[in-house]
Amino acid sequence: MDEVKVVVAHSERTTLRVGDVFLKVDADQARIDVEVEAMALAPVPTPEVLWRKPPVLAIAALPGTTLGRLGGASTGSPTAWAAAGAAIRKLHDAPLPPRPGRAGRSIIALVAELDDECERLVTNGVLPADLVTCNREVAEAAFRPWTPVFTHGDLQIDHVFVDGDEVTGIIDWSEAGQGDALFDLATFTLGHEEHLDDVIAGYGTDVDRDVIRAWWSLRSLLIVRWLGEHGFDPFAPGCEVDVLRSRM
């Protein structure tokens, strides 16, 4: 062990890396409960849980590297992206977990949250009204009936690890549960639209790309203000605001 590395830190949770161990400190133990349960149920590689002593969860580091990060270049091959798509499909085909996840919010609740957030973004001068209005219209396609599947709920690109062209593990399951499959696919490809076809090829069935794009807009609109308030920069090149601008 050479150092303690802060992986992510904000007022809700902090993740540290100490050698080959990740220490997750979370103020909400319910999130940790969901994470441990989901990793036990998921039919895809997940980190080994080493120990748990509230509010800390210790998990083993995964081999390999991520496919990239939001706002950065992809480091993975098209085959690796397709392998990730196949892993996501395996998760979505698994038996349903016992409770809804972040991807399983009702359409009524989601519409209300989005409309409220769009108003705040414009009123507070966070984003221009035309950018918000355009993406609110794009987001409308996400509001349709869907069949619940086992979703990760926060399947960001840096939560999926690969070694070569093989998926070695998926981390951060605190938002997992029953939900909309296309929410996961959209979260994973956010900011990396050039790899959407690779992911879908690995996923093994065609999906509605308009709904994927709708989730890109919806997720970005909902998170821009939160990111700014928690020390992140959604205006950085290739990040959420650029995703919104790309829909104009």
Short mmCIF file of C-alpha atoms in Angstrom, two decimals:
data_model
loop_
_atom_site.label_atom_id
_atom_site.label_comp_id
_atom_site.label_asym_id
_atom_site.label_seq_id
_atom_site.Cartn_x
_atom_site.Cartn_y
_atom_site.Cartn_z
CA MET A 1 0.00 0.00 0.00
CA ASP A 2 1.57 3.24 -1.19
CA GLU A 3 -1.24 5.75 -0.76
CA VAL A 4 -4.88 6.42 -0.08
CA LYS A 5 -6.59 7.67 -3.23
CA VAL A 6 -9.88 9.56 -3.20
CA VAL A 7 -11.93 8.11 -6.05
CA VAL A 8 -15.03 10.24 -5.51
CA ALA A 9 -16.14 12.42 -2.63
CA HIS A 10 -19.20 14.55 -1.94
CA SER A 11 -21.63 15.15 0.91
CA GLU A 12 -23.57 11.91 0.35
CA ARG A 13 -20.80 9.37 -0.09
CA THR A 14 -17.05 8.94 -0.44
CA THR A 15 -15.04 6.17 -2.08
CA LEU A 16 -11.37 5.62 -1.25
CA ARG A 17 -8.86 3.23 -2.78
CA VAL A 18 -6.29 1.73 -0.44
CA GLY A 19 -4.04 -0.64 -2.36
CA ASP A 20 -6.33 -3.26 -3.90
CA VAL A 21 -9.28 -2.41 -1.65
CA PHE A 22 -12.03 0.13 -2.19
CA LEU A 23 -13.66 1.62 0.90
CA LYS A 24 -17.12 3.06 0.33
CA VAL A 25 -18.43 5.37 3.04
CA ASP A 26 -22.14 6.12 2.64
CA ALA A 27 -24.41 8.15 4.90
CA ASP A 28 -27.41 6.17 3.65
CA GLN A 29 -27.12 2.53 4.70
CA ALA A 30 -30.11 1.63 2.56
CA ARG A 31 -27.98 2.29 -0.53
CA ILE A 32 -25.31 -0.08 0.76
CA ASP A 33 -28.00 -2.70 1.49
CA VAL A 34 -29.20 -2.44 -2.11
CA GLU A 35 -25.65 -2.63 -3.45
CA VAL A 36 -24.70 -5.77 -1.51
CA GLU A 37 -27.98 -7.48 -2.39
CA ALA A 38 -27.74 -6.58 -6.09
CA MET A 39 -24.14 -7.82 -6.41
CA ALA A 40 -25.19 -11.14 -4.89
CA LEU A 41 -28.05 -11.50 -7.39
CA ALA A 42 -26.44 -10.15 -10.57
CA PRO A 43 -25.39 -12.83 -13.12
CA VAL A 44 -22.39 -10.74 -14.25
CA PRO A 45 -18.94 -10.28 -12.65
CA THR A 46 -19.02 -7.99 -9.61
CA PRO A 47 -16.44 -7.02 -6.99
CA GLU A 48 -15.86 -9.32 -4.03
CA VAL A 49 -17.30 -7.95 -0.78
CA LEU A 50 -14.45 -8.18 1.74
CA TRP A 51 -16.22 -6.85 4.81
CA ARG A 52 -18.89 -4.45 5.93
CA LYS A 53 -18.95 -2.31 9.04
CA PRO A 54 -21.46 0.55 8.75
CA PRO A 55 -21.02 3.10 7.36
CA VAL A 56 -18.14 1.44 5.45
CA LEU A 57 -18.25 -1.25 2.77
CA ALA A 58 -14.93 -2.80 1.66
CA ILE A 59 -14.74 -4.40 -1.78
CA ALA A 60 -11.86 -5.83 -3.79
CA ALA A 61 -10.49 -4.01 -6.81
CA LEU A 62 -11.35 -5.45 -10.21
CA PRO A 63 -8.79 -6.47 -12.82
CA GLY A 64 -8.59 -4.49 -16.04
CA THR A 65 -9.59 -0.92 -16.82
CA THR A 66 -12.74 0.97 -17.73
CA LEU A 67 -13.73 1.59 -21.33
CA GLY A 68 -13.16 5.30 -20.80
CA ARG A 69 -14.92 8.11 -19.02
CA LEU A 70 -17.51 10.75 -19.74
CA GLY A 71 -15.75 13.67 -21.35
CA GLY A 72 -12.75 11.57 -22.36
CA ALA A 73 -11.77 9.36 -25.25
CA SER A 74 -12.79 5.71 -25.27
CA THR A 75 -9.94 3.31 -24.61
CA GLY A 76 -11.84 0.18 -25.58
CA SER A 77 -12.14 -1.62 -28.90
CA PRO A 78 -15.50 -2.09 -30.66
CA THR A 79 -15.32 -5.74 -29.53
CA ALA A 80 -14.95 -4.64 -25.91
CA TRP A 81 -17.97 -2.36 -26.23
CA ALA A 82 -19.93 -5.23 -27.73
CA ALA A 83 -18.85 -7.46 -24.83
CA ALA A 84 -20.22 -4.84 -22.46
CA GLY A 85 -23.48 -4.87 -24.39
CA ALA A 86 -23.66 -8.66 -24.01
CA ALA A 87 -23.06 -8.37 -20.25
CA ILE A 88 -25.83 -5.78 -19.96
CA ARG A 89 -28.20 -8.08 -21.83
CA LYS A 90 -27.31 -10.95 -19.47
CA LEU A 91 -28.22 -8.72 -16.53
CA HIS A 92 -31.48 -7.63 -18.14
CA ASP A 93 -32.46 -11.25 -18.82
CA ALA A 94 -31.93 -12.27 -15.17
CA PRO A 95 -34.79 -12.80 -12.68
CA LEU A 96 -36.12 -9.54 -11.30
CA PRO A 97 -34.68 -8.24 -8.03
CA PRO A 98 -37.19 -7.63 -5.23
CA ARG A 99 -37.59 -3.84 -5.50
CA PRO A 100 -37.70 -1.01 -8.07
CA GLY A 101 -34.42 0.80 -8.77
CA ARG A 102 -33.52 4.25 -10.04
CA ALA A 103 -34.38 3.14 -13.58
CA GLY A 104 -37.83 2.07 -12.39
CA ARG A 105 -39.38 5.38 -11.43
CA SER A 106 -42.96 5.82 -12.63
CA ILE A 107 -43.61 7.95 -15.68
CA ILE A 108 -45.78 10.30 -13.60
CA ALA A 109 -43.03 10.85 -11.03
CA LEU A 110 -40.38 11.25 -13.71
CA VAL A 111 -42.37 13.82 -15.70
CA ALA A 112 -43.00 15.84 -12.56
CA GLU A 113 -39.32 15.73 -11.57
CA LEU A 114 -38.17 16.68 -15.07
CA ASP A 115 -40.60 19.59 -15.43
CA ASP A 116 -39.59 20.95 -12.03
CA GLU A 117 -35.88 20.63 -12.85
CA CYS A 118 -36.27 22.28 -16.26
CA GLU A 119 -37.97 25.24 -14.61
CA ARG A 120 -35.14 25.53 -12.07
CA LEU A 121 -32.47 25.34 -14.77
CA VAL A 122 -34.00 28.26 -16.66
CA THR A 123 -35.11 30.35 -13.67
CA ASN A 124 -31.68 30.09 -12.02
CA GLY A 125 -29.85 30.81 -15.27
CA VAL A 126 -28.02 27.48 -15.29
CA LEU A 127 -28.86 26.72 -18.92
CA PRO A 128 -30.42 28.74 -21.78
CA ALA A 129 -34.16 28.32 -22.20
CA ASP A 130 -33.89 27.13 -25.82
CA LEU A 131 -31.44 24.37 -24.86
CA VAL A 132 -33.71 23.19 -22.06
CA THR A 133 -36.86 23.35 -24.20
CA CYS A 134 -35.30 21.41 -27.08
CA ASN A 135 -34.03 18.63 -24.83
CA ARG A 136 -37.29 18.50 -22.86
CA GLU A 137 -39.01 17.74 -26.17
CA VAL A 138 -36.44 15.05 -27.03
CA ALA A 139 -36.90 13.52 -23.56
CA GLU A 140 -40.60 12.98 -24.21
CA ALA A 141 -39.83 9.74 -26.12
CA ALA A 142 -38.67 8.09 -22.88
CA PHE A 143 -42.19 8.34 -21.43
CA ARG A 144 -43.71 5.15 -22.79
CA PRO A 145 -44.71 1.74 -21.43
CA TRP A 146 -41.80 -0.62 -20.68
CA THR A 147 -41.35 -4.09 -19.24
CA PRO A 148 -39.32 -4.17 -16.00
CA VAL A 149 -35.92 -5.89 -16.10
CA PHE A 150 -33.00 -6.22 -13.67
CA THR A 151 -31.27 -2.86 -14.12
CA HIS A 152 -28.01 -1.50 -12.71
CA GLY A 153 -29.48 2.00 -12.48
CA ASP A 154 -26.19 3.93 -12.66
CA LEU A 155 -24.33 2.16 -15.47
CA GLN A 156 -21.82 4.89 -16.25
CA ILE A 157 -18.95 4.00 -18.54
CA ASP A 158 -16.46 4.06 -15.68
CA HIS A 159 -18.47 1.48 -13.75
CA VAL A 160 -17.70 -1.28 -16.29
CA PHE A 161 -14.24 -2.89 -16.28
CA VAL A 162 -12.69 -4.87 -19.12
CA ASP A 163 -9.47 -6.74 -19.67
CA GLY A 164 -8.80 -6.81 -23.38
CA ASP A 165 -12.20 -7.64 -24.85
CA GLU A 166 -13.61 -9.39 -21.76
CA VAL A 167 -15.79 -7.77 -19.10
CA THR A 168 -14.14 -8.37 -15.73
CA GLY A 169 -16.69 -6.66 -13.52
CA ILE A 170 -19.31 -3.99 -12.92
CA ILE A 171 -19.21 -1.76 -9.84
CA ASP A 172 -21.49 0.66 -7.93
CA TRP A 173 -24.85 -1.13 -7.63
CA SER A 174 -26.56 1.16 -5.12
CA GLU A 175 -29.23 2.25 -7.65
CA ALA A 176 -30.00 -1.28 -8.90
CA GLY A 177 -33.47 -2.78 -9.11
CA GLN A 178 -36.37 -3.29 -11.45
CA GLY A 179 -36.38 -0.73 -14.23
CA ASP A 180 -36.31 0.29 -17.88
CA ALA A 181 -33.64 -1.56 -19.87
CA LEU A 182 -33.03 1.41 -22.16
CA PHE A 183 -32.15 3.59 -19.16
CA ASP A 184 -29.09 1.37 -18.58
CA LEU A 185 -28.09 1.35 -22.25
CA ALA A 186 -28.44 5.13 -22.46
CA THR A 187 -26.47 5.74 -19.26
CA PHE A 188 -23.66 3.50 -20.48
CA THR A 189 -23.36 5.22 -23.88
CA LEU A 190 -23.89 8.80 -22.64
CA GLY A 191 -21.30 11.00 -24.35
CA HIS A 192 -20.07 8.08 -26.47
CA GLU A 193 -22.74 7.92 -29.16
CA GLU A 194 -20.14 6.60 -31.61
CA HIS A 195 -20.18 3.25 -29.76
CA LEU A 196 -23.95 2.82 -29.54
CA ASP A 197 -24.02 0.44 -32.52
CA ASP A 198 -21.26 -1.70 -30.96
CA VAL A 199 -23.16 -1.95 -27.68
CA ILE A 200 -26.42 -2.82 -29.42
CA ALA A 201 -24.63 -5.46 -31.51
CA GLY A 202 -23.43 -7.12 -28.31
CA TYR A 203 -26.80 -6.64 -26.64
CA GLY A 204 -28.19 -8.89 -29.34
CA THR A 205 -31.47 -7.22 -30.20
CA ASP A 206 -32.43 -3.96 -31.82
CA VAL A 207 -33.59 -1.14 -29.56
CA ASP A 208 -35.38 2.13 -30.15
CA ARG A 209 -32.57 4.63 -30.66
CA ASP A 210 -34.97 7.56 -30.24
CA VAL A 211 -35.66 6.35 -26.69
CA ILE A 212 -31.92 6.04 -26.03
CA ARG A 213 -31.46 9.65 -27.17
CA ALA A 214 -34.42 10.68 -25.05
CA TRP A 215 -32.76 9.18 -21.96
CA TRP A 216 -29.50 11.00 -22.82
CA SER A 217 -31.39 14.31 -22.72
CA LEU A 218 -33.49 13.38 -19.71
CA ARG A 219 -30.60 12.15 -17.58
CA SER A 220 -28.47 15.17 -18.47
CA LEU A 221 -31.23 17.66 -17.66
CA LEU A 222 -31.86 16.04 -14.29
CA ILE A 223 -28.24 15.92 -13.18
CA VAL A 224 -26.62 19.16 -14.41
CA ARG A 225 -27.57 21.25 -11.39
CA TRP A 226 -26.74 18.47 -8.90
CA LEU A 227 -23.30 18.02 -10.42
CA GLY A 228 -22.51 21.71 -10.15
CA GLU A 229 -23.63 21.79 -6.52
CA HIS A 230 -21.45 18.77 -5.60
CA GLY A 231 -18.14 19.87 -7.07
CA PHE A 232 -18.36 18.34 -10.54
CA ASP A 233 -18.32 20.16 -13.88
CA PRO A 234 -21.11 19.23 -16.30
CA PHE A 235 -19.85 22.00 -18.62
CA ALA A 236 -16.51 20.22 -19.22
CA PRO A 237 -15.91 19.16 -22.84
CA GLY A 238 -17.85 16.04 -23.76
CA CYS A 239 -19.91 16.03 -20.56
CA GLU A 240 -23.62 16.54 -19.87
CA VAL A 241 -24.04 20.06 -21.27
CA ASP A 242 -22.29 19.07 -24.49
CA VAL A 243 -24.64 16.05 -24.67
CA LEU A 244 -27.57 18.46 -24.44
CA ARG A 245 -26.07 20.78 -27.08
CA SER A 246 -25.63 17.86 -29.47
CA ARG A 247 -29.41 17.48 -29.64
CA MET A 248 -29.91 21.03 -30.97
#
